[in-house]
PDB file of C-alpha atoms in Angstrom:
ATOM      1  CA  MET B   1     -46.458  57.579 216.639  1.00 74.00           C
ATOM      2  CA  VAL B   2     -47.354  53.950 216.263  1.00 84.00           C
ATOM      3  CA  ALA B   3     -50.617  54.329 218.153  1.00 85.00           C
ATOM      4  CA  TYR B   4     -51.591  57.588 216.067  1.00 79.00           C
ATOM      5  CA  VAL B   5     -50.884  55.966 212.876  1.00 79.00           C
ATOM      6  CA  SER B   6     -52.592  52.579 213.528  1.00 87.00           C
ATOM      7  CA  SER B   7     -55.809  54.377 214.699  1.00 87.00           C
ATOM      8  CA  LYS B   8     -55.816  56.236 211.577  1.00 83.00           C
ATOM      9  CA  TRP B   9     -55.690  53.045 209.531  1.00 87.00           C
ATOM     10  CA  ALA B  10     -58.254  51.585 211.807  1.00 92.00           C
ATOM     11  CA  MET B  11     -60.687  54.462 211.121  1.00 91.00           C
ATOM     12  CA  ARG B  12     -60.081  53.967 207.278  1.00 92.00           C
ATOM     13  CA  GLY B  13     -61.085  50.180 207.809  1.00 94.00           C
ATOM     14  CA  LEU B  14     -63.837  50.696 209.975  1.00 96.00           C
ATOM     15  CA  THR B  15     -65.074  53.557 207.524  1.00 96.00           C
ATOM     16  CA  LYS B  16     -65.406  50.932 204.537  1.00 96.00           C
ATOM     17  CA  VAL B  17     -67.114  48.114 206.863  1.00 97.00           C
ATOM     18  CA  ALA B  18     -69.659  50.487 208.514  1.00 97.00           C
ATOM     19  CA  ALA B  19     -70.342  51.942 205.061  1.00 97.00           C
ATOM     20  CA  ILE B  20     -71.179  48.334 203.780  1.00 97.00           C
ATOM     21  CA  GLU B  21     -73.170  47.205 206.731  1.00 98.00           C
ATOM     22  CA  LEU B  22     -75.223  50.518 207.014  1.00 98.00           C
ATOM     23  CA  GLY B  23     -75.609  51.446 203.361  1.00 97.00           C
ATOM     24  CA  PRO B  24     -78.956  49.252 203.130  1.00 97.00           C
ATOM     25  CA  ALA B  25     -80.403  51.438 206.032  1.00 97.00           C
ATOM     26  CA  ARG B  26     -79.556  54.335 203.729  1.00 96.00           C
ATOM     27  CA  ILE B  27     -76.820  55.646 206.376  1.00 97.00           C
ATOM     28  CA  ARG B  28     -73.653  57.004 204.895  1.00 97.00           C
ATOM     29  CA  VAL B  29     -70.229  56.483 206.666  1.00 97.00           C
ATOM     30  CA  ASN B  30     -67.146  58.613 205.522  1.00 97.00           C
ATOM     31  CA  THR B  31     -64.031  59.705 207.060  1.00 95.00           C
ATOM     32  CA  ILE B  32     -62.414  63.205 207.259  1.00 94.00           C
ATOM     33  CA  LEU B  33     -58.599  62.843 207.595  1.00 89.00           C
ATOM     34  CA  PRO B  34     -57.427  66.330 208.430  1.00 89.00           C
ATOM     35  CA  GLY B  35     -53.554  67.155 208.352  1.00 84.00           C
ATOM     36  CA  SER B  36     -52.031  70.231 210.403  1.00 83.00           C
ATOM     37  CA  ILE B  37     -54.985  72.480 211.512  1.00 88.00           C
ATOM     38  CA  LEU B  38     -54.441  75.744 213.431  1.00 88.00           C
ATOM     39  CA  THR B  39     -55.718  74.451 216.744  1.00 88.00           C
ATOM     40  CA  PRO B  40     -53.886  74.381 220.271  1.00 88.00           C
ATOM     41  CA  MET B  41     -52.492  70.911 219.093  1.00 82.00           C
ATOM     42  CA  GLY B  42     -51.536  72.068 215.716  1.00 75.00           C
ATOM     43  CA  ASN B  43     -49.885  75.108 216.923  1.00 82.00           C
ATOM     44  CA  PRO B  44     -48.896  74.692 220.576  1.00 85.00           C
ATOM     45  CA  ASN B  45     -47.070  77.707 220.839  1.00 86.00           C
ATOM     46  CA  GLY B  46     -49.859  80.034 219.795  1.00 86.00           C
ATOM     47  CA  GLU B  47     -47.977  81.707 217.009  1.00 86.00           C
ATOM     48  CA  ASP B  48     -49.919  84.224 214.980  1.00 86.00           C
ATOM     49  CA  MET B  49     -50.969  82.795 211.506  1.00 85.00           C
ATOM     50  CA  ALA B  50     -48.049  84.631 209.427  1.00 86.00           C
ATOM     51  CA  THR B  51     -45.452  83.556 211.653  1.00 87.00           C
ATOM     52  CA  TYR B  52     -46.840  79.773 211.880  1.00 85.00           C
ATOM     53  CA  ASN B  53     -47.262  79.499 208.137  1.00 88.00           C
ATOM     54  CA  ARG B  54     -43.409  80.013 207.694  1.00 87.00           C
ATOM     55  CA  HIS B  55     -43.318  76.277 208.959  1.00 83.00           C
ATOM     56  CA  PHE B  56     -45.342  75.565 205.713  1.00 82.00           C
ATOM     57  CA  ALA B  57     -43.177  77.088 203.009  1.00 80.00           C
ATOM     58  CA  GLY B  58     -42.484  73.786 201.382  1.00 75.00           C
ATOM     59  CA  HIS B  59     -46.083  72.667 201.938  1.00 76.00           C
ATOM     60  CA  PRO B  60     -48.008  72.540 198.615  1.00 77.00           C
ATOM     61  CA  LEU B  61     -50.701  75.085 199.820  1.00 82.00           C
ATOM     62  CA  GLY B  62     -47.979  77.014 201.912  1.00 83.00           C
ATOM     63  CA  ARG B  63     -50.061  77.258 205.019  1.00 86.00           C
ATOM     64  CA  ILE B  64     -51.558  75.538 207.838  1.00 87.00           C
ATOM     65  CA  GLY B  65     -55.438  74.565 207.517  1.00 89.00           C
ATOM     66  CA  LEU B  66     -58.059  76.362 209.282  1.00 92.00           C
ATOM     67  CA  PRO B  67     -60.788  74.585 211.709  1.00 94.00           C
ATOM     68  CA  GLU B  68     -63.493  76.304 209.560  1.00 96.00           C
ATOM     69  CA  GLU B  69     -62.166  74.405 206.381  1.00 95.00           C
ATOM     70  CA  ILE B  70     -62.704  70.988 208.160  1.00 95.00           C
ATOM     71  CA  ALA B  71     -66.133  72.168 209.487  1.00 96.00           C
ATOM     72  CA  LYS B  72     -67.302  72.993 206.010  1.00 96.00           C
ATOM     73  CA  LEU B  73     -66.064  69.646 204.845  1.00 95.00           C
ATOM     74  CA  ALA B  74     -67.993  67.992 207.476  1.00 96.00           C
ATOM     75  CA  LEU B  75     -71.160  70.096 206.716  1.00 96.00           C
ATOM     76  CA  PHE B  76     -71.019  68.970 203.110  1.00 96.00           C
ATOM     77  CA  LEU B  77     -70.835  65.361 204.107  1.00 96.00           C
ATOM     78  CA  ALA B  78     -73.803  65.988 206.515  1.00 95.00           C
ATOM     79  CA  SER B  79     -75.812  67.299 203.762  1.00 96.00           C
ATOM     80  CA  ASP B  80     -77.906  65.996 200.893  1.00 95.00           C
ATOM     81  CA  ASP B  81     -75.130  67.203 198.506  1.00 95.00           C
ATOM     82  CA  SER B  82     -73.053  64.340 199.465  1.00 95.00           C
ATOM     83  CA  SER B  83     -75.836  61.971 199.190  1.00 96.00           C
ATOM     84  CA  TYR B  84     -73.857  59.514 196.944  1.00 95.00           C
ATOM     85  CA  CYS B  85     -70.710  59.611 199.110  1.00 96.00           C
ATOM     86  CA  THR B  86     -70.134  56.555 201.254  1.00 97.00           C
ATOM     87  CA  GLY B  87     -67.179  54.693 202.299  1.00 97.00           C
ATOM     88  CA  ALA B  88     -64.823  57.547 201.306  1.00 95.00           C
ATOM     89  CA  GLU B  89     -61.865  59.070 202.961  1.00 93.00           C
ATOM     90  CA  PHE B  90     -61.828  62.858 202.600  1.00 92.00           C
ATOM     91  CA  LEU B  91     -58.189  64.065 202.715  1.00 87.00           C
ATOM     92  CA  ALA B  92     -57.725  67.412 204.009  1.00 88.00           C
ATOM     93  CA  ASP B  93     -53.956  67.315 204.173  1.00 83.00           C
ATOM     94  CA  PRO B  94     -51.899  68.333 201.310  1.00 76.00           C
ATOM     95  CA  ARG B  95     -48.726  67.341 203.227  1.00 69.00           C
ATOM     96  CA  VAL B  96     -49.782  63.745 202.756  1.00 64.00           C
ATOM     97  CA  ILE B  97     -49.882  64.179 199.060  1.00 61.00           C
ATOM     98  CA  GLU B  98     -46.508  65.694 198.901  1.00 59.00           C
ATOM     99  CA  ALA B  99     -45.027  63.046 201.249  1.00 61.00           C
ATOM    100  CA  TYR B 100     -46.770  60.097 199.335  1.00 57.00           C
ATOM    101  CA  LEU B 101     -46.211  61.492 195.772  1.00 58.00           C
ATOM    102  CA  GLY B 102     -43.796  64.155 196.302  1.00 56.00           C
ATOM    103  CA  HIS B 103     -40.516  62.179 195.997  1.00 53.00           C
ATOM    104  CA  LYS B 104     -41.943  59.519 193.492  1.00 55.00           C
ATOM    105  CA  TYR B 105     -42.866  62.405 191.145  1.00 53.00           C
ATOM    106  CA  ALA B 106     -40.106  64.827 191.692  1.00 52.00           C
ATOM    107  CA  THR B 107     -37.652  61.959 190.909  1.00 57.00           C
ATOM    108  CA  ARG B 108     -39.632  60.947 187.702  1.00 57.00           C
ATOM    109  CA  ALA B 109     -40.038  64.841 186.677  1.00 53.00           C
ATOM    110  CA  ALA B 110     -36.224  65.044 187.163  1.00 56.00           C
ATOM    111  CA  GLN B 111     -35.488  61.973 184.892  1.00 60.00           C
ATOM    112  CA  LEU B 112     -37.929  63.442 182.288  1.00 59.00           C
ATOM    113  CA  SER B 113     -36.369  66.856 182.398  1.00 59.00           C
ATOM    114  CA  GLU B 114     -32.948  65.349 181.815  1.00 65.00           C
ATOM    115  CA  ALA B 115     -34.351  63.146 179.111  1.00 64.00           C
ATOM    116  CA  ALA B 116     -35.851  66.117 177.400  1.00 63.00           C
ATOM    117  CA  SER B 117     -32.714  68.251 177.475  1.00 63.00           C
ATOM    118  CA  ALA B 118     -30.674  65.054 176.181  1.00 66.00           C
ATOM    119  CA  ALA B 119     -33.032  65.100 173.545  1.00 64.00           C
ATOM    120  CA  LEU B 120     -33.011  68.790 172.663  1.00 63.00           C
ATOM    121  CA  ALA B 121     -29.168  68.704 172.945  1.00 67.00           C
ATOM    122  CA  ALA B 122     -28.795  65.727 170.567  1.00 65.00           C
ATOM    123  CA  PRO B 123     -28.190  66.473 166.701  1.00 66.00           C
ATOM    124  CA  THR B 124     -31.222  65.874 164.618  1.00 60.00           C
ATOM    125  CA  PRO B 125     -30.826  62.508 162.904  1.00 60.00           C
ATOM    126  CA  THR B 126     -31.213  62.294 159.130  1.00 61.00           C
ATOM    127  CA  PRO B 127     -34.410  60.760 158.420  1.00 59.00           C
ATOM    128  CA  THR B 128     -34.337  57.252 156.798  1.00 60.00           C
ATOM    129  CA  PRO B 129     -36.106  56.732 153.512  1.00 59.00           C
ATOM    130  CA  ASN B 130     -38.989  54.719 154.019  1.00 58.00           C
ATOM    131  CA  ALA B 131     -40.581  52.379 151.320  1.00 55.00           C
ATOM    132  CA  VAL B 132     -42.814  55.030 149.757  1.00 56.00           C
ATOM    133  CA  ASP B 133     -39.565  57.295 149.296  1.00 57.00           C
ATOM    134  CA  ILE B 134     -37.879  54.456 147.613  1.00 57.00           C
ATOM    135  CA  ALA B 135     -40.950  53.462 145.415  1.00 54.00           C
ATOM    136  CA  GLU B 136     -41.128  57.152 144.174  1.00 58.00           C
ATOM    137  CA  GLU B 137     -37.265  57.154 143.452  1.00 59.00           C
ATOM    138  CA  GLU B 138     -37.454  53.872 141.422  1.00 59.00           C
ATOM    139  CA  VAL B 139     -40.824  54.520 139.486  1.00 59.00           C
ATOM    140  CA  GLY B 140     -41.367  58.181 139.731  1.00 59.00           C
ATOM    141  CA  PRO B 141     -43.952  60.298 141.578  1.00 57.00           C
ATOM    142  CA  ASP B 142     -46.618  59.955 138.767  1.00 60.00           C
ATOM    143  CA  ALA B 143     -46.391  56.017 138.296  1.00 56.00           C
TER     144      ALA B 143
END
């Protein structure tokens, strides 16, 4: 796992440096970071798509990625449609988002939900009169 992760991070750094160095020559450098893709490596037992997608029930998209989806992303990056994209990391892995943000935001969402429930359950406080209310009582509204 160390070799895999360190090589991914190396590619991210290499992409940034290569984009800076090659940009003046109008050469764009980007990285595609795919997640689980339906390939022999991603599906070593050769399960059919419906069966294999059960493994992705908790996944944000609920399914494994397809090779065609990565190919379309690569085609976009090779086209003039991405002419202003360089030094970028194109993440094609919803699980990374879930892993990175999931716990953090799930915890925060639970805290906000508890706070909202507590606020709704609390009795409505009687408003404290402000300076205008007090002045109107003392002088009258038409003064």
